[in-house]
Amino acid sequence: MSETIREMIPEADLAARIAELGAQISKDYEGESVYVICILRGASFFACELAKRITVPVTIDFMTTSSYGSGTVSTGEVKIKNDVEIPVDGRNVLIVEDIIDSGNTLHFLQDVFKERNAKSVRLCTMLDKPDRREVDVDVDYVGFTIPDEFVVGYGLDYDQKYRNLPYIGVVEL
């Protein structure tokens, strides 16, 4: 099966919005530090660019979760595949995700970090698909709200392809 990619969010729009998010996060954490936890693999491009735009002290760590198989729909069951290395106890945690679909992953991670006694837990996502939401999740920082289409690029993949696209595109099968 062959697919084509239609551009949804251009590279320049991504860069501008990431700068805005970085400024807002810096303001919200003024006088404090933030522990950025990037959810791999999809959020890697976004988290690295975002961290460069945050002016307060940043510690960055990575976590791998899974709720997708090789398809385009979340299975609903969230698993931690690789955990953070630095304890979150007493820290301001900012979970950085590529896309919020069902909300299951971020709802799960919020609970995990609260149980681990994080000082605060906030959520930042590059993309939000509210039409797909299955659980309520309070998202503190949203890059773009998008319709219910399967997207790739800027870290997001389709069967491990298209992560390297510098823009967000829609997969048309």
mmCIF file of C-alpha atoms in Angstrom:
data_model
loop_
_atom_site.group_PDB
_atom_site.id
_atom_site.type_symbol
_atom_site.label_atom_id
_atom_site.label_comp_id
_atom_site.label_asym_id
_atom_site.label_seq_id
_atom_site.Cartn_x
_atom_site.Cartn_y
_atom_site.Cartn_z
ATOM 1 C CA MET A 1 0.000 0.000 0.000
ATOM 2 C CA SER A 2 1.292 3.435 -0.912
ATOM 3 C CA GLU A 3 0.550 6.609 1.003
ATOM 4 C CA THR A 4 0.971 10.295 0.259
ATOM 5 C CA ILE A 5 1.600 13.107 2.735
ATOM 6 C CA ARG A 6 -0.325 16.389 2.634
ATOM 7 C CA GLU A 7 1.229 19.284 4.565
ATOM 8 C CA MET A 8 -0.941 20.472 7.470
ATOM 9 C CA ILE A 9 1.338 22.673 9.621
ATOM 10 C CA PRO A 10 4.347 24.283 7.901
ATOM 11 C CA GLU A 11 7.803 24.299 9.477
ATOM 12 C CA ALA A 12 7.719 28.083 10.058
ATOM 13 C CA ASP A 13 4.436 27.822 11.968
ATOM 14 C CA LEU A 14 5.888 25.071 14.173
ATOM 15 C CA ALA A 15 8.967 27.171 14.975
ATOM 16 C CA ALA A 16 6.901 30.243 15.838
ATOM 17 C CA ARG A 17 4.531 28.327 18.107
ATOM 18 C CA ILE A 18 7.370 26.509 19.883
ATOM 19 C CA ALA A 19 8.980 29.891 20.638
ATOM 20 C CA GLU A 20 5.664 31.120 22.090
ATOM 21 C CA LEU A 21 5.319 27.997 24.237
ATOM 22 C CA GLY A 22 8.902 28.338 25.486
ATOM 23 C CA ALA A 23 8.253 31.939 26.521
ATOM 24 C CA GLN A 24 5.035 31.004 28.345
ATOM 25 C CA ILE A 25 6.660 28.062 30.148
ATOM 26 C CA SER A 26 9.601 30.280 31.164
ATOM 27 C CA LYS A 27 7.184 32.840 32.597
ATOM 28 C CA ASP A 28 5.160 30.196 34.447
ATOM 29 C CA TYR A 29 8.271 28.652 36.041
ATOM 30 C CA GLU A 30 10.055 31.959 36.732
ATOM 31 C CA GLY A 31 12.361 31.612 39.736
ATOM 32 C CA GLU A 32 12.181 27.811 39.616
ATOM 33 C CA SER A 33 13.595 24.960 37.592
ATOM 34 C CA VAL A 34 11.716 22.493 35.442
ATOM 35 C CA TYR A 35 12.257 18.793 34.822
ATOM 36 C CA VAL A 36 11.277 18.223 31.189
ATOM 37 C CA ILE A 37 10.309 14.623 30.521
ATOM 38 C CA CYS A 38 10.198 13.881 26.816
ATOM 39 C CA ILE A 39 8.005 10.979 25.770
ATOM 40 C CA LEU A 40 9.937 9.092 23.105
ATOM 41 C CA ARG A 41 10.094 8.673 20.248
ATOM 42 C CA GLY A 42 7.529 11.019 18.807
ATOM 43 C CA ALA A 43 8.138 14.042 21.056
ATOM 44 C CA SER A 44 11.924 14.126 20.598
ATOM 45 C CA PHE A 45 12.057 16.835 17.910
ATOM 46 C CA PHE A 46 9.486 18.988 19.718
ATOM 47 C CA ALA A 47 11.025 18.562 23.192
ATOM 48 C CA CYS A 48 14.544 19.459 22.051
ATOM 49 C CA GLU A 49 13.378 22.602 20.253
ATOM 50 C CA LEU A 50 11.131 23.552 23.169
ATOM 51 C CA ALA A 51 13.905 23.088 25.757
ATOM 52 C CA LYS A 52 16.101 25.509 23.799
ATOM 53 C CA ARG A 53 13.369 28.153 24.144
ATOM 54 C CA ILE A 54 12.906 27.785 27.923
ATOM 55 C CA THR A 55 14.968 30.315 29.873
ATOM 56 C CA VAL A 56 14.681 28.857 33.395
ATOM 57 C CA PRO A 57 16.995 26.000 34.446
ATOM 58 C CA VAL A 58 15.989 22.785 32.663
ATOM 59 C CA THR A 59 16.782 19.164 33.381
ATOM 60 C CA ILE A 60 15.736 16.898 30.549
ATOM 61 C CA ASP A 61 15.075 13.183 30.669
ATOM 62 C CA PHE A 62 13.378 10.675 28.438
ATOM 63 C CA MET A 63 10.700 8.060 28.867
ATOM 64 C CA THR A 64 9.293 5.532 26.453
ATOM 65 C CA THR A 65 5.675 4.492 26.659
ATOM 66 C CA SER A 66 3.571 2.482 24.297
ATOM 67 C CA SER A 67 -0.094 2.488 23.443
ATOM 68 C CA TYR A 68 0.216 1.878 19.705
ATOM 69 C CA GLY A 69 1.100 -1.250 17.787
ATOM 70 C CA SER A 70 2.125 -0.888 14.176
ATOM 71 C CA GLY A 71 -1.220 0.628 13.220
ATOM 72 C CA THR A 72 -2.756 4.072 13.442
ATOM 73 C CA VAL A 73 -5.089 3.595 16.424
ATOM 74 C CA SER A 74 -4.185 3.539 20.124
ATOM 75 C CA THR A 75 -4.737 0.220 21.896
ATOM 76 C CA GLY A 76 -5.750 2.076 25.074
ATOM 77 C CA GLU A 77 -3.367 0.160 27.330
ATOM 78 C CA VAL A 78 -0.364 2.263 28.376
ATOM 79 C CA LYS A 79 2.940 0.657 29.299
ATOM 80 C CA ILE A 80 6.193 2.244 30.471
ATOM 81 C CA LYS A 81 8.902 0.666 28.348
ATOM 82 C CA ASN A 82 11.833 2.813 29.561
ATOM 83 C CA ASP A 83 11.525 4.939 32.691
ATOM 84 C CA VAL A 84 13.223 8.229 33.614
ATOM 85 C CA GLU A 85 16.638 8.004 35.259
ATOM 86 C CA ILE A 86 16.337 10.997 37.594
ATOM 87 C CA PRO A 87 13.824 10.825 40.471
ATOM 88 C CA VAL A 88 10.917 13.294 40.200
ATOM 89 C CA ASP A 89 10.389 13.670 43.964
ATOM 90 C CA GLY A 90 10.055 17.379 44.798
ATOM 91 C CA ARG A 91 10.575 18.537 41.204
ATOM 92 C CA ASN A 92 8.416 20.554 38.815
ATOM 93 C CA VAL A 93 7.682 18.006 36.094
ATOM 94 C CA LEU A 94 6.743 19.073 32.580
ATOM 95 C CA ILE A 95 5.668 16.085 30.496
ATOM 96 C CA VAL A 96 6.277 16.812 26.816
ATOM 97 C CA GLU A 97 4.277 14.727 24.366
ATOM 98 C CA ASP A 98 3.984 14.771 20.591
ATOM 99 C CA ILE A 99 0.224 14.353 20.328
ATOM 100 C CA ILE A 100 -2.737 13.853 22.638
ATOM 101 C CA ASP A 101 -5.198 11.481 21.075
ATOM 102 C CA SER A 102 -7.238 9.401 23.522
ATOM 103 C CA GLY A 103 -5.596 11.087 26.518
ATOM 104 C CA ASN A 104 -4.840 7.712 28.083
ATOM 105 C CA THR A 105 -1.042 8.069 28.050
ATOM 106 C CA LEU A 106 -0.932 11.503 29.661
ATOM 107 C CA HIS A 107 -3.641 10.652 32.185
ATOM 108 C CA PHE A 108 -1.601 7.583 33.154
ATOM 109 C CA LEU A 109 1.664 9.557 33.383
ATOM 110 C CA GLN A 110 0.093 12.348 35.448
ATOM 111 C CA ASP A 111 -0.932 9.747 38.007
ATOM 112 C CA VAL A 112 2.498 8.075 37.928
ATOM 113 C CA PHE A 113 4.387 11.306 38.628
ATOM 114 C CA LYS A 114 1.939 12.454 41.299
ATOM 115 C CA GLU A 115 2.409 9.101 43.053
ATOM 116 C CA ARG A 116 6.165 9.675 42.840
ATOM 117 C CA ASN A 117 5.706 12.955 44.757
ATOM 118 C CA ALA A 118 6.517 15.458 42.032
ATOM 119 C CA LYS A 119 6.138 19.032 43.286
ATOM 120 C CA SER A 120 3.974 19.802 40.253
ATOM 121 C CA VAL A 121 2.991 18.008 37.060
ATOM 122 C CA ARG A 122 2.142 19.970 33.933
ATOM 123 C CA LEU A 123 1.504 18.768 30.404
ATOM 124 C CA CYS A 124 2.741 20.164 27.119
ATOM 125 C CA THR A 125 1.802 18.733 23.737
ATOM 126 C CA MET A 126 2.750 19.718 20.237
ATOM 127 C CA LEU A 127 -0.611 18.548 18.868
ATOM 128 C CA ASP A 128 -4.010 17.976 20.433
ATOM 129 C CA LYS A 129 -6.853 15.952 18.905
ATOM 130 C CA PRO A 130 -9.776 16.636 21.273
ATOM 131 C CA ASP A 131 -12.235 14.738 19.061
ATOM 132 C CA ARG A 132 -10.440 11.484 19.966
ATOM 133 C CA ARG A 133 -10.425 12.037 23.741
ATOM 134 C CA GLU A 134 -11.482 9.070 25.884
ATOM 135 C CA VAL A 135 -10.401 10.458 29.281
ATOM 136 C CA ASP A 136 -10.296 14.000 30.631
ATOM 137 C CA VAL A 137 -6.801 15.459 30.671
ATOM 138 C CA ASP A 138 -5.946 19.024 31.650
ATOM 139 C CA VAL A 139 -3.292 20.164 29.198
ATOM 140 C CA ASP A 140 -1.327 23.226 30.255
ATOM 141 C CA TYR A 141 0.390 23.993 26.956
ATOM 142 C CA VAL A 142 -0.896 23.110 23.476
ATOM 143 C CA GLY A 143 0.967 23.795 20.261
ATOM 144 C CA PHE A 144 -1.869 23.186 17.808
ATOM 145 C CA THR A 145 -5.353 21.711 18.001
ATOM 146 C CA ILE A 146 -5.952 19.529 14.954
ATOM 147 C CA PRO A 147 -8.817 17.519 13.457
ATOM 148 C CA ASP A 148 -9.021 13.744 13.689
ATOM 149 C CA GLU A 149 -6.537 12.879 10.956
ATOM 150 C CA PHE A 150 -3.465 10.658 11.163
ATOM 151 C CA VAL A 151 -0.430 12.939 11.093
ATOM 152 C CA VAL A 152 3.306 12.466 10.655
ATOM 153 C CA GLY A 153 6.454 14.563 10.668
ATOM 154 C CA TYR A 154 8.454 16.488 13.236
ATOM 155 C CA GLY A 155 8.978 13.265 15.191
ATOM 156 C CA LEU A 156 5.634 11.590 14.464
ATOM 157 C CA ASP A 157 5.746 8.430 12.387
ATOM 158 C CA TYR A 158 3.705 5.974 10.396
ATOM 159 C CA ASP A 159 5.298 2.523 10.745
ATOM 160 C CA GLN A 160 8.600 4.265 11.643
ATOM 161 C CA LYS A 161 8.562 6.410 8.484
ATOM 162 C CA TYR A 162 8.283 10.191 8.054
ATOM 163 C CA ARG A 163 9.627 11.237 11.500
ATOM 164 C CA ASN A 164 12.216 13.411 9.771
ATOM 165 C CA LEU A 165 9.755 15.631 7.904
ATOM 166 C CA PRO A 166 10.255 19.260 9.037
ATOM 167 C CA TYR A 167 6.494 19.895 9.041
ATOM 168 C CA ILE A 168 3.309 18.146 10.198
ATOM 169 C CA GLY A 169 1.597 16.271 7.398
ATOM 170 C CA VAL A 170 -1.523 14.162 6.994
ATOM 171 C CA VAL A 171 -1.158 10.562 5.837
ATOM 172 C CA GLU A 172 -3.476 9.867 2.948
ATOM 173 C CA LEU A 173 -3.721 6.135 2.317
#
